[in-house]
Amino acid sequence: MIHLIFLIYNLLITPLWPIIRLILTLTDPKFRSSWKERLTTPERIARLRKEKGAGTPVLWIHAASMGEFEQARPVISEVRRRQMPCLIVVTFMSPSGYEPRKSYPEADLVCYLPVDTLWHVEAFYRELRPATGLISRYEFWPNLLIRSAAAGIPLILMNGSLKAEHPYGTWYASWFYKPLFGRYSRILTVSDHHTAMYRAFLGQDAPVTTAGDTRYDQVLARAESTDADMEFLRDPTRLTLILGSAWPADLTLWLSAIRALPASLRERLRLWVVPHEIHPGEEKQVTAVWPETTLSLWSAGPDPAATVLWVDVMGRLMKLYGLGDAAYVGGGFGVHIHNILEPAVWGIPVSHGPRYSKSPEAMDMQRNGLTTVISTPADATVWLTRLLEDPAFRQTTGTATRDFILNYRGSTTRIVDVLRDMR
């Protein structure tokens, strides 16, 4: 079947690439820029090989975009910490991942992955000659996967996860996806639940094992780095609720919920809003709905006495979660929720909207009864009331959430051990 996929893909699909490239070149400035750099990948690899020594083993790490790279970062750092004798080459498919990380200091080279035509992939493997390839989370490019075996390159999929409604095992898709997944030498999943799903899809003898999710290690490491300059914002006399990565739908819901609270509870509440996108003047809707509040803008100097702190700068959310008493993670009324691990690592109660199926960690936490799903303003009012009236509930829930995160640490070590043993 793998040979049939190879023929169909290269005879019917990849010949369309020149047309696709022309359209994208004419319509997408980011693609035009990335295409020029993508063409230089083999040349840059050859230069690295010449400078660093052709015989040095190469660990190739591929991330589709920024999110996948962030999952691979702890592995890169651990490889460097152990001083494993190898060159690290990181590839990206997306400009949104490549541009911010093209000078990443722990990699010997950061470059674009070539497009998945047979000749581009062959040139890439011929120059790179990696000892091992580590794919972060997922990658389905047929030539990249199929030709890895011919090139003698063991591929490892790390942070593997499957959605409950994944199409890969269906009658119309399994003929294509199952052989491609079979090209991986090892599949390292984020949890036993996902290991069982992979084995149900690929067979019980498939090389699938649970290694854990590197994001847990990463978020624990970030939480250990405190910011003493923000400690003045703490207020133990009031409950601080943080709306993290909040979208307009999230804010509208929470303002309705807060308005429904009795005044005696509202006066014991602080609200910190960290919007997903910053739009000047958007904070005015808070005072329109909650007129008795005092509003502080971060850019003007955060006031710990204010009822509402509107964070109109980027890069503060993770540390603010550490100063809060409870958190709501935004995005659950759009495509999917944002990072739920960032508040959970601080040991505080966490809630989110109804669309969270694309987040394996949110699914795991919900299965363990550790998060609250907020679908309506009434849901939010009930949860917030309990947080305000029941400190023991806050403590118990927060401790259980923190323990859940701690239970998943160690995935980075397990993944790097696999890399070591495959060399």
Tab-separated table of C-alpha atoms in Angstrom:
chain	number	residue	atom	x	y	z
A	1	MET	CA	0.000	0.000	0.000
A	2	ILE	CA	2.852	2.385	0.747
A	3	HIS	CA	4.057	2.034	-2.862
A	4	LEU	CA	0.571	2.870	-4.156
A	5	ILE	CA	0.441	5.995	-1.991
A	6	PHE	CA	3.900	6.958	-3.244
A	7	LEU	CA	2.837	6.610	-6.887
A	8	ILE	CA	-0.500	8.396	-6.524
A	9	TYR	CA	1.032	11.236	-4.559
A	10	ASN	CA	3.952	11.821	-6.919
A	11	LEU	CA	2.046	11.291	-10.168
A	12	LEU	CA	-1.137	13.202	-9.321
A	13	ILE	CA	-0.493	15.574	-6.418
A	14	THR	CA	3.060	16.922	-6.478
A	15	PRO	CA	2.910	17.847	-10.217
A	16	LEU	CA	0.404	20.518	-9.146
A	17	TRP	CA	3.037	22.185	-6.994
A	18	PRO	CA	4.315	24.667	-9.668
A	19	ILE	CA	0.769	25.989	-10.100
A	20	ILE	CA	0.237	26.246	-6.343
A	21	ARG	CA	3.587	27.979	-5.954
A	22	LEU	CA	2.748	30.520	-8.662
A	23	ILE	CA	-0.585	31.379	-7.045
A	24	LEU	CA	0.962	31.741	-3.593
A	25	THR	CA	3.866	33.790	-4.922
A	26	LEU	CA	1.441	36.258	-6.483
A	27	THR	CA	-0.935	36.478	-3.519
A	28	ASP	CA	1.054	35.866	-0.327
A	29	PRO	CA	4.054	38.095	0.566
A	30	LYS	CA	5.064	35.786	3.434
A	31	PHE	CA	5.202	32.851	1.052
A	32	ARG	CA	7.356	34.796	-1.430
A	33	SER	CA	9.889	35.548	1.266
A	34	SER	CA	9.879	32.049	2.736
A	35	TRP	CA	10.168	30.414	-0.690
A	36	LYS	CA	13.447	32.173	-1.418
A	37	GLU	CA	14.887	30.990	1.894
A	38	ARG	CA	13.431	27.511	1.490
A	39	LEU	CA	15.418	27.034	-1.708
A	40	THR	CA	18.664	27.678	0.184
A	41	THR	CA	18.139	24.837	2.703
A	42	PRO	CA	20.351	22.198	0.986
A	43	GLU	CA	23.114	24.756	0.443
A	44	ARG	CA	23.015	25.871	4.091
A	45	ILE	CA	23.124	22.262	5.296
A	46	ALA	CA	26.110	21.527	3.041
A	47	ARG	CA	27.910	24.572	4.438
A	48	LEU	CA	27.219	23.431	8.005
A	49	ARG	CA	28.532	19.963	7.216
A	50	LYS	CA	31.699	21.424	5.761
A	51	GLU	CA	32.283	23.772	8.704
A	52	LYS	CA	31.437	21.343	11.531
A	53	GLY	CA	32.738	18.113	10.049
A	54	ALA	CA	31.005	15.690	7.715
A	55	GLY	CA	31.294	12.815	10.191
A	56	THR	CA	29.491	14.502	13.096
A	57	PRO	CA	26.074	12.882	13.752
A	58	VAL	CA	23.087	15.119	13.044
A	59	LEU	CA	19.964	15.201	15.187
A	60	TRP	CA	17.234	16.597	12.974
A	61	ILE	CA	14.260	18.127	14.775
A	62	HIS	CA	11.237	19.212	12.764
A	63	ALA	CA	8.433	21.476	13.946
A	64	ALA	CA	5.602	22.526	11.677
A	65	SER	CA	5.253	25.898	13.406
A	66	MET	CA	5.860	27.736	16.672
A	67	GLY	CA	3.637	25.582	18.868
A	68	GLU	CA	5.371	22.380	17.820
A	69	PHE	CA	8.774	23.989	18.306
A	70	GLU	CA	7.927	25.053	21.856
A	71	GLN	CA	7.181	21.398	22.588
A	72	ALA	CA	10.602	20.411	21.223
A	73	ARG	CA	12.584	23.092	23.062
A	74	PRO	CA	12.971	21.150	26.336
A	75	VAL	CA	14.384	18.210	24.352
A	76	ILE	CA	16.929	20.427	22.611
A	77	SER	CA	17.984	21.917	25.939
A	78	GLU	CA	18.340	18.471	27.514
A	79	VAL	CA	20.452	17.203	24.605
A	80	ARG	CA	22.737	20.201	25.090
A	81	ARG	CA	22.805	19.729	28.872
A	82	ARG	CA	23.962	16.134	28.428
A	83	GLN	CA	26.578	17.307	25.916
A	84	MET	CA	25.544	14.647	23.432
A	85	PRO	CA	28.002	14.725	20.504
A	86	CYS	CA	25.778	15.842	17.632
A	87	LEU	CA	24.789	18.743	15.462
A	88	ILE	CA	21.210	19.924	15.962
A	89	VAL	CA	19.356	21.015	12.835
A	90	VAL	CA	15.856	22.430	13.317
A	91	THR	CA	13.453	22.745	10.397
A	92	PHE	CA	10.145	24.579	10.131
A	93	MET	CA	7.375	24.413	7.586
A	94	SER	CA	5.704	27.689	8.586
A	95	PRO	CA	7.166	31.225	8.489
A	96	SER	CA	5.375	31.931	11.791
A	97	GLY	CA	7.682	29.398	13.408
A	98	TYR	CA	10.839	30.053	11.420
A	99	GLU	CA	11.040	33.844	11.621
A	100	PRO	CA	11.016	34.190	15.440
A	101	ARG	CA	13.399	31.235	15.931
A	102	LYS	CA	15.788	31.405	12.968
A	103	SER	CA	18.626	32.485	15.278
A	104	TYR	CA	17.823	30.017	18.061
A	105	PRO	CA	21.162	29.667	19.890
A	106	GLU	CA	20.909	26.010	20.952
A	107	ALA	CA	20.594	24.812	17.350
A	108	ASP	CA	23.508	24.585	14.951
A	109	LEU	CA	21.189	25.443	12.079
A	110	VAL	CA	17.581	26.569	11.743
A	111	CYS	CA	16.101	26.386	8.262
A	112	TYR	CA	12.934	25.714	6.312
A	113	LEU	CA	11.801	22.211	5.468
A	114	PRO	CA	11.759	21.833	1.682
A	115	VAL	CA	8.414	21.395	-0.025
A	116	ASP	CA	7.346	17.773	-0.268
A	117	THR	CA	8.272	17.028	-3.855
A	118	LEU	CA	10.409	13.970	-4.471
A	119	TRP	CA	13.412	15.870	-5.805
A	120	HIS	CA	13.399	18.425	-2.972
A	121	VAL	CA	13.135	15.729	-0.286
A	122	GLU	CA	15.891	13.640	-1.886
A	123	ALA	CA	18.220	16.662	-1.978
A	124	PHE	CA	17.375	17.461	1.642
A	125	TYR	CA	18.133	13.962	2.916
A	126	ARG	CA	21.241	13.672	0.747
A	127	GLU	CA	22.805	16.779	2.298
A	128	LEU	CA	21.503	16.366	5.862
A	129	ARG	CA	22.110	12.625	6.389
A	130	PRO	CA	20.651	12.740	9.932
A	131	ALA	CA	21.389	9.991	12.420
A	132	THR	CA	17.867	10.437	13.809
A	133	GLY	CA	14.834	12.550	12.956
A	134	LEU	CA	12.558	13.813	15.726
A	135	ILE	CA	9.168	15.105	14.591
A	136	SER	CA	7.298	17.260	17.084
A	137	ARG	CA	3.625	16.350	17.499
A	138	TYR	CA	2.691	15.475	13.922
A	139	GLU	CA	3.767	15.553	10.284
A	140	PHE	CA	2.090	13.852	7.337
A	141	TRP	CA	4.167	14.810	4.278
A	142	PRO	CA	4.250	11.517	2.320
A	143	ASN	CA	7.620	11.902	0.581
A	144	LEU	CA	9.267	13.060	3.788
A	145	LEU	CA	8.037	9.969	5.643
A	146	ILE	CA	8.307	7.384	2.874
A	147	ARG	CA	11.803	8.325	1.735
A	148	SER	CA	13.139	8.325	5.300
A	149	ALA	CA	13.220	4.520	5.254
A	150	ALA	CA	15.045	4.443	1.915
A	151	ALA	CA	17.575	6.909	3.331
A	152	GLY	CA	18.030	4.795	6.460
A	153	ILE	CA	16.762	7.530	8.789
A	154	PRO	CA	14.899	6.426	11.934
A	155	LEU	CA	12.047	8.846	12.607
A	156	ILE	CA	10.575	9.393	16.057
A	157	LEU	CA	7.252	11.126	16.612
A	158	MET	CA	7.203	12.898	19.978
A	159	ASN	CA	4.216	14.357	21.839
A	160	GLY	CA	1.962	12.169	19.722
A	161	SER	CA	-1.754	12.618	20.335
A	162	LEU	CA	-4.977	11.771	18.550
A	163	LYS	CA	-8.323	13.500	18.803
A	164	ALA	CA	-11.287	11.378	19.782
A	165	GLU	CA	-12.867	12.160	16.411
A	166	HIS	CA	-9.692	11.655	14.350
A	167	PRO	CA	-10.398	10.502	10.768
A	168	TYR	CA	-7.275	8.373	10.312
A	169	GLY	CA	-8.936	5.033	11.024
A	170	THR	CA	-12.020	5.609	8.885
A	171	TRP	CA	-12.636	3.570	5.734
A	172	TYR	CA	-11.932	6.555	3.483
A	173	ALA	CA	-8.693	7.673	5.199
A	174	SER	CA	-7.023	4.671	6.849
A	175	TRP	CA	-5.565	3.373	3.561
A	176	PHE	CA	-3.591	6.639	3.344
A	177	TYR	CA	-2.693	7.490	6.946
A	178	LYS	CA	-1.987	4.064	8.424
A	179	PRO	CA	1.013	3.306	6.146
A	180	LEU	CA	2.368	6.826	6.726
A	181	PHE	CA	2.219	6.480	10.506
A	182	GLY	CA	3.908	3.130	9.995
A	183	ARG	CA	7.038	4.888	8.717
A	184	TYR	CA	7.815	6.133	12.219
A	185	SER	CA	10.343	3.968	14.052
A	186	ARG	CA	8.870	5.059	17.379
A	187	ILE	CA	5.750	6.971	18.370
A	188	LEU	CA	6.025	8.577	21.807
A	189	THR	CA	2.630	9.714	23.045
A	190	VAL	CA	1.566	12.284	25.610
A	191	SER	CA	-0.454	9.840	27.767
A	192	ASP	CA	-1.600	6.237	28.156
A	193	HIS	CA	-4.965	7.296	26.750
A	194	HIS	CA	-3.347	8.357	23.480
A	195	THR	CA	-1.123	5.271	23.419
A	196	ALA	CA	-4.272	3.148	23.500
A	197	MET	CA	-5.784	5.225	20.674
A	198	TYR	CA	-2.685	4.827	18.504
A	199	ARG	CA	-2.607	1.067	19.087
A	200	ALA	CA	-6.285	0.764	18.268
A	201	PHE	CA	-5.502	2.557	15.004
A	202	LEU	CA	-2.138	0.981	14.073
A	203	GLY	CA	-2.316	-2.385	15.815
A	204	GLN	CA	-1.296	-3.638	19.235
A	205	ASP	CA	2.243	-4.430	18.043
A	206	ALA	CA	2.905	-0.895	16.796
A	207	PRO	CA	6.039	0.772	18.289
A	208	VAL	CA	3.977	3.128	20.440
A	209	THR	CA	4.891	4.016	24.029
A	210	THR	CA	3.902	6.700	26.509
A	211	ALA	CA	6.619	9.285	27.131
A	212	GLY	CA	4.506	12.197	28.310
A	213	ASP	CA	4.078	15.754	27.118
A	214	THR	CA	7.157	17.993	27.128
A	215	ARG	CA	4.957	21.020	27.701
A	216	TYR	CA	4.556	19.931	31.321
A	217	ASP	CA	8.317	20.037	31.837
A	218	GLN	CA	8.530	23.348	30.054
A	219	VAL	CA	5.790	25.038	32.050
A	220	LEU	CA	7.229	23.736	35.331
A	221	ALA	CA	10.623	25.192	34.425
A	222	ARG	CA	9.048	28.545	33.563
A	223	ALA	CA	7.104	28.603	36.828
A	224	GLU	CA	10.328	28.130	38.804
A	225	SER	CA	11.590	31.440	37.445
A	226	THR	CA	9.767	34.001	39.594
A	227	ASP	CA	9.502	37.739	38.964
A	228	ALA	CA	9.934	39.609	42.253
A	229	ASP	CA	9.125	42.915	40.535
A	230	MET	CA	5.461	41.874	40.234
A	231	GLU	CA	4.920	40.761	43.835
A	232	PHE	CA	3.497	44.165	44.780
A	233	LEU	CA	0.356	43.268	42.822
A	234	ARG	CA	-0.723	40.616	45.320
A	235	ASP	CA	-3.801	41.317	47.456
A	236	PRO	CA	-4.751	38.544	49.904
A	237	THR	CA	-7.924	40.387	50.930
A	238	ARG	CA	-9.589	39.908	47.534
A	239	LEU	CA	-9.948	37.054	45.060
A	240	THR	CA	-8.060	37.753	41.850
A	241	LEU	CA	-9.593	36.160	38.750
A	242	ILE	CA	-7.477	36.206	35.604
A	243	LEU	CA	-9.043	36.047	32.159
A	244	GLY	CA	-6.093	34.799	30.114
A	245	SER	CA	-5.907	35.093	26.312
A	246	ALA	CA	-9.448	36.460	26.422
A	247	TRP	CA	-11.444	37.008	23.255
A	248	PRO	CA	-14.426	39.392	23.036
A	249	ALA	CA	-16.880	36.506	23.540
A	250	ASP	CA	-15.054	35.498	26.723
A	251	LEU	CA	-15.111	39.021	28.111
A	252	THR	CA	-18.796	39.525	27.295
A	253	LEU	CA	-19.689	36.323	29.137
A	254	TRP	CA	-17.670	37.205	32.221
A	255	LEU	CA	-18.952	40.756	32.471
A	256	SER	CA	-22.502	39.379	32.424
A	257	ALA	CA	-21.563	36.843	35.093
A	258	ILE	CA	-19.967	39.464	37.345
A	259	ARG	CA	-22.927	41.779	36.951
A	260	ALA	CA	-25.152	38.952	38.245
A	261	LEU	CA	-23.120	38.646	41.460
A	262	PRO	CA	-24.424	40.256	44.651
A	263	ALA	CA	-22.649	43.521	45.442
A	264	SER	CA	-21.234	41.957	48.615
A	265	LEU	CA	-19.354	39.399	46.495
A	266	ARG	CA	-18.333	41.813	43.741
A	267	GLU	CA	-16.495	44.002	46.223
A	268	ARG	CA	-14.316	41.014	47.168
A	269	LEU	CA	-13.248	40.435	43.559
A	270	ARG	CA	-10.406	41.683	41.384
A	271	LEU	CA	-10.476	41.009	37.644
A	272	TRP	CA	-7.320	40.946	35.540
A	273	VAL	CA	-7.983	40.837	31.810
A	274	VAL	CA	-5.209	39.724	29.449
A	275	PRO	CA	-6.715	39.958	25.949
A	276	HIS	CA	-5.559	37.657	23.179
A	277	GLU	CA	-5.281	40.657	20.881
A	278	ILE	CA	-4.706	44.207	22.065
A	279	HIS	CA	-7.096	46.852	20.739
A	280	PRO	CA	-6.822	50.326	22.314
A	281	GLY	CA	-10.051	51.449	23.960
A	282	GLU	CA	-11.479	47.943	24.292
A	283	GLU	CA	-11.179	48.181	28.066
A	284	LYS	CA	-13.945	50.812	28.190
A	285	GLN	CA	-16.614	48.136	27.898
A	286	VAL	CA	-15.684	47.010	31.407
A	287	THR	CA	-16.669	50.306	33.027
A	288	ALA	CA	-19.792	50.463	30.869
A	289	VAL	CA	-21.046	47.196	32.378
A	290	TRP	CA	-19.416	47.518	35.810
A	291	PRO	CA	-19.651	51.275	36.492
A	292	GLU	CA	-18.520	51.182	40.132
A	293	THR	CA	-15.203	49.584	39.206
A	294	THR	CA	-11.798	51.234	39.143
A	295	LEU	CA	-9.789	50.416	36.026
A	296	SER	CA	-6.006	50.314	35.694
A	297	LEU	CA	-4.063	49.965	32.442
A	298	TRP	CA	-0.804	48.039	32.639
A	299	SER	CA	0.880	50.409	30.194
A	300	ALA	CA	0.103	53.335	32.507
A	301	GLY	CA	1.491	51.531	35.551
A	302	PRO	CA	-0.507	48.715	37.167
A	303	ASP	CA	-2.405	49.710	40.309
A	304	PRO	CA	-2.919	46.813	42.762
A	305	ALA	CA	-5.813	48.663	44.393
A	306	ALA	CA	-7.827	48.794	41.154
A	307	THR	CA	-10.787	46.463	40.758
A	308	VAL	CA	-9.871	45.708	37.142
A	309	LEU	CA	-6.382	45.491	35.658
A	310	TRP	CA	-6.345	45.576	31.862
A	311	VAL	CA	-3.052	44.150	30.595
A	312	ASP	CA	-2.422	45.977	27.326
A	313	VAL	CA	1.105	44.612	26.813
A	314	MET	CA	2.364	41.230	25.654
A	315	GLY	CA	4.410	38.620	27.481
A	316	ARG	CA	3.056	38.964	31.032
A	317	LEU	CA	0.387	36.278	31.221
A	318	MET	CA	2.409	33.352	32.576
A	319	LYS	CA	3.709	35.326	35.565
A	320	LEU	CA	0.330	36.952	36.229
A	321	TYR	CA	-1.242	33.522	36.574
A	322	GLY	CA	1.188	32.958	39.440
A	323	LEU	CA	-0.249	35.977	41.268
A	324	GLY	CA	-3.885	35.017	40.766
A	325	ASP	CA	-6.359	32.948	42.771
A	326	ALA	CA	-8.257	31.452	39.822
A	327	ALA	CA	-8.077	31.559	36.045
A	328	TYR	CA	-10.252	31.317	32.985
A	329	VAL	CA	-8.453	30.348	29.766
A	330	GLY	CA	-9.909	32.087	26.733
A	331	GLY	CA	-10.617	30.892	23.211
A	332	GLY	CA	-13.205	28.258	24.088
A	333	PHE	CA	-15.944	30.022	22.142
A	334	GLY	CA	-13.786	30.201	19.016
A	335	VAL	CA	-11.603	27.540	17.432
A	336	HIS	CA	-10.142	26.134	20.665
A	337	ILE	CA	-8.875	27.181	24.077
A	338	HIS	CA	-5.385	28.535	24.631
A	339	ASN	CA	-2.667	27.203	26.946
A	340	ILE	CA	-4.301	25.609	29.985
A	341	LEU	CA	-1.037	24.408	31.536
A	342	GLU	CA	0.196	27.931	32.279
A	343	PRO	CA	-2.410	28.629	34.979
A	344	ALA	CA	-2.646	25.013	36.162
A	345	VAL	CA	1.043	24.822	37.095
A	346	TRP	CA	0.493	27.499	39.747
A	347	GLY	CA	-2.004	25.357	41.636
A	348	ILE	CA	-5.116	27.498	41.142
A	349	PRO	CA	-8.632	26.523	39.994
A	350	VAL	CA	-8.953	26.697	36.209
A	351	SER	CA	-11.959	27.046	33.908
A	352	HIS	CA	-12.407	27.379	30.152
A	353	GLY	CA	-15.023	27.509	27.419
A	354	PRO	CA	-16.750	24.559	25.731
A	355	ARG	CA	-14.414	24.078	22.761
A	356	TYR	CA	-11.406	22.274	24.164
A	357	SER	CA	-11.287	18.944	22.299
A	358	LYS	CA	-8.161	20.025	20.370
A	359	SER	CA	-6.200	20.307	23.613
A	360	PRO	CA	-5.073	16.858	24.867
A	361	GLU	CA	-4.084	18.277	28.241
A	362	ALA	CA	-7.462	19.977	28.663
A	363	MET	CA	-9.189	16.720	27.789
A	364	ASP	CA	-7.071	14.848	30.342
A	365	MET	CA	-7.727	17.425	33.043
A	366	GLN	CA	-11.443	17.403	32.349
A	367	ARG	CA	-11.541	13.596	32.524
A	368	ASN	CA	-9.936	13.899	35.955
A	369	GLY	CA	-12.449	16.494	37.125
A	370	LEU	CA	-9.838	19.228	37.448
A	371	THR	CA	-11.332	21.984	35.301
A	372	THR	CA	-14.704	23.668	35.041
A	373	VAL	CA	-16.320	24.155	31.642
A	374	ILE	CA	-18.027	27.527	31.326
A	375	SER	CA	-20.674	27.590	28.601
A	376	THR	CA	-22.996	30.369	29.830
A	377	PRO	CA	-22.843	33.439	32.084
A	378	ALA	CA	-24.826	31.434	34.637
A	379	ASP	CA	-22.078	28.777	34.690
A	380	ALA	CA	-19.510	31.487	35.331
A	381	THR	CA	-21.566	33.062	38.115
A	382	VAL	CA	-21.985	29.719	39.895
A	383	TRP	CA	-18.263	28.924	39.677
A	384	LEU	CA	-17.211	32.402	40.744
A	385	THR	CA	-19.635	32.394	43.680
A	386	ARG	CA	-18.173	29.150	44.965
A	387	LEU	CA	-14.637	30.476	44.590
A	388	LEU	CA	-15.543	33.540	46.637
A	389	GLU	CA	-17.509	31.725	49.337
A	390	ASP	CA	-15.506	28.513	49.734
A	391	PRO	CA	-11.741	28.971	50.291
A	392	ALA	CA	-11.384	25.238	51.016
A	393	PHE	CA	-12.707	24.486	47.524
A	394	ARG	CA	-10.116	26.817	46.016
A	395	GLN	CA	-7.334	25.187	47.985
A	396	THR	CA	-8.376	21.593	47.274
A	397	THR	CA	-8.964	22.183	43.567
A	398	GLY	CA	-5.731	24.125	43.141
A	399	THR	CA	-3.660	21.490	44.925
A	400	ALA	CA	-5.150	18.688	42.815
A	401	THR	CA	-4.426	20.664	39.650
A	402	ARG	CA	-0.808	21.253	40.651
A	403	ASP	CA	-0.365	17.571	41.569
A	404	PHE	CA	-1.711	16.591	38.145
A	405	ILE	CA	0.955	18.718	36.450
A	406	LEU	CA	3.722	17.319	38.655
A	407	ASN	CA	2.624	13.776	37.859
A	408	TYR	CA	3.409	14.366	34.171
A	409	ARG	CA	6.907	15.743	34.551
A	410	GLY	CA	9.879	13.806	33.216
A	411	SER	CA	8.816	13.416	29.582
A	412	THR	CA	11.864	15.298	28.318
A	413	THR	CA	14.224	12.848	30.026
A	414	ARG	CA	12.342	9.868	28.623
A	415	ILE	CA	12.413	11.244	25.066
A	416	VAL	CA	16.127	12.045	25.184
A	417	ASP	CA	16.799	8.568	26.587
A	418	VAL	CA	15.099	7.143	23.487
A	419	LEU	CA	17.269	9.357	21.269
A	420	ARG	CA	20.378	8.177	23.100
A	421	ASP	CA	19.458	4.510	22.755
A	422	MET	CA	18.748	4.826	19.013
A	423	ARG	CA	22.129	6.342	18.156
